[in-house]
């Protein structure tokens, strides 16, 4: 929206009403959106690369710590198993080491295929019966991917790809739904707690912080502490191993070195039929809880960054509006001033002319003087109109009228007007 | 109340559909994989019997030995003669492991053995996983502009209607993603990894990029692999994408 040039003579003459008030849409000197975009683009690149370097640093630190912790243990394991092998070869002299190597290689690849060669072939449960396949399908869709079972045929792998492509978004929706329900349940509970706390006259932020802490604590209790105790009891793992399994599963990392329900046929299989679905259900709800916590953290982060962005954005918008307003007002004042000055000059010039003509005529006739003085008075009354720029229409009429009364032609007046305005410019 | 009732209904509908989907997958997997598993099992039995027949080893002794070997193998410690002297926990491999931990892929071909290692990985994961997710969201938001909005704008300006423009752009982007992230790495893998076919390469890319990470294929774990550390770093870079 560009303001018309108010100092242009034609538009000044024909201009209707000048704008005195400015609407919320200011005269925009530049679009704030572009500025915002380029500004945030610059910020975002910087932040992203900074965060990227932080992640790389984090990884390097983790790598060094893992190496320091694990390597000695690994070498001791290696030595132990080598000693085992040599012992075995020594004890059973009829076995040569290449035969043993072959056997071990076959056994290892069989284990990777999921076949357990220890024990008898007949009392073993398959790894691909319905309940285990169900569990495997679940690990694929939730992207945990334990890996203790994995498809080995080509058809199985291709189907796995297609299955995951469709199933992961589906699970995402389900997770969102469950997370919402969890959120509402917790929200209602927290609202009740907040109502109680409000009576003690605690500030709003404190209430919010306390309620979040309660949410986290409660969730941890139900989804982490309770399963740890259950797994410890049923699977026979140590406390640390149970916590390790819970965390690795619920963050969907899923190494597969510990898998619940793997102990298999040694226990009564009926119990297993109840156990596995319960584990799956726990994974579902626990994942939703973790996802809710993560999204809450993400929301805080976004709110903080948005607030700062908003404040900066608001400030910039205000600044733009103010600048536009000020410049428009300035233009308006200039126009008014120029018209004013021009009118005053006109008046002065016409008075001067009249006076000179009056003086000239005065020397000859008296009645003319009276008429001229009356016209002078009339003109003087007409002149106050000129100072009012609010109604330049009437002003210009008065001006033209007075000029005409002076006997000057309108054209001459216009020409003088033009030159005057040009000189003002 | 009505709205709450409806959302519960929707949720149970969703759960039901999800369960049916899982059952369907279970049936298909079972029917495809089970015959092969049975065949492998019988083969192994035969092998074991042959070995026992040929030698003076008793069944029990062999069982004990095999159990120990398998337990070690589970943690990535191999007993084979030509197992490389390189550790599973040198700096590059540790970094690879940390990367799989933080991106939640979690192959499981190497897992922490010591108790301290397990405790540390719990803490590391709890901090690292949300952090990585935030980084990835920020990256995606940043990439959105040149990758999505700018080309769509370009297409629009060159005369297409908005809706076909988005469709065209989406198709182009899909093809580009498939080429870059699936076909190209799979070709590289099938050249470098000796026992992988092209399909195995695509399968691995997909399983890794979805962060499922089954762990049946892990690049860079063959014995005597040259430039192992460099290779693993490159794979890591691809995984974080």
Tab-separated table of C-alpha atoms in Angstrom, chain B residues 7 31 50 64 143 189 214 222:
chain	number	residue	atom	x	y	z
B	7	UNK	CA	-12.358	-41.357	21.878
B	31	UNK	CA	4.434	-70.070	7.316
B	50	UNK	CA	28.492	-87.319	12.443
B	64	UNK	CA	29.188	-78.253	27.642
B	143	UNK	CA	15.806	-29.110	5.806
B	189	UNK	CA	27.497	-53.136	0.651
B	214	UNK	CA	17.507	-56.665	14.143
B	222	UNK	CA	33.571	-59.969	9.098
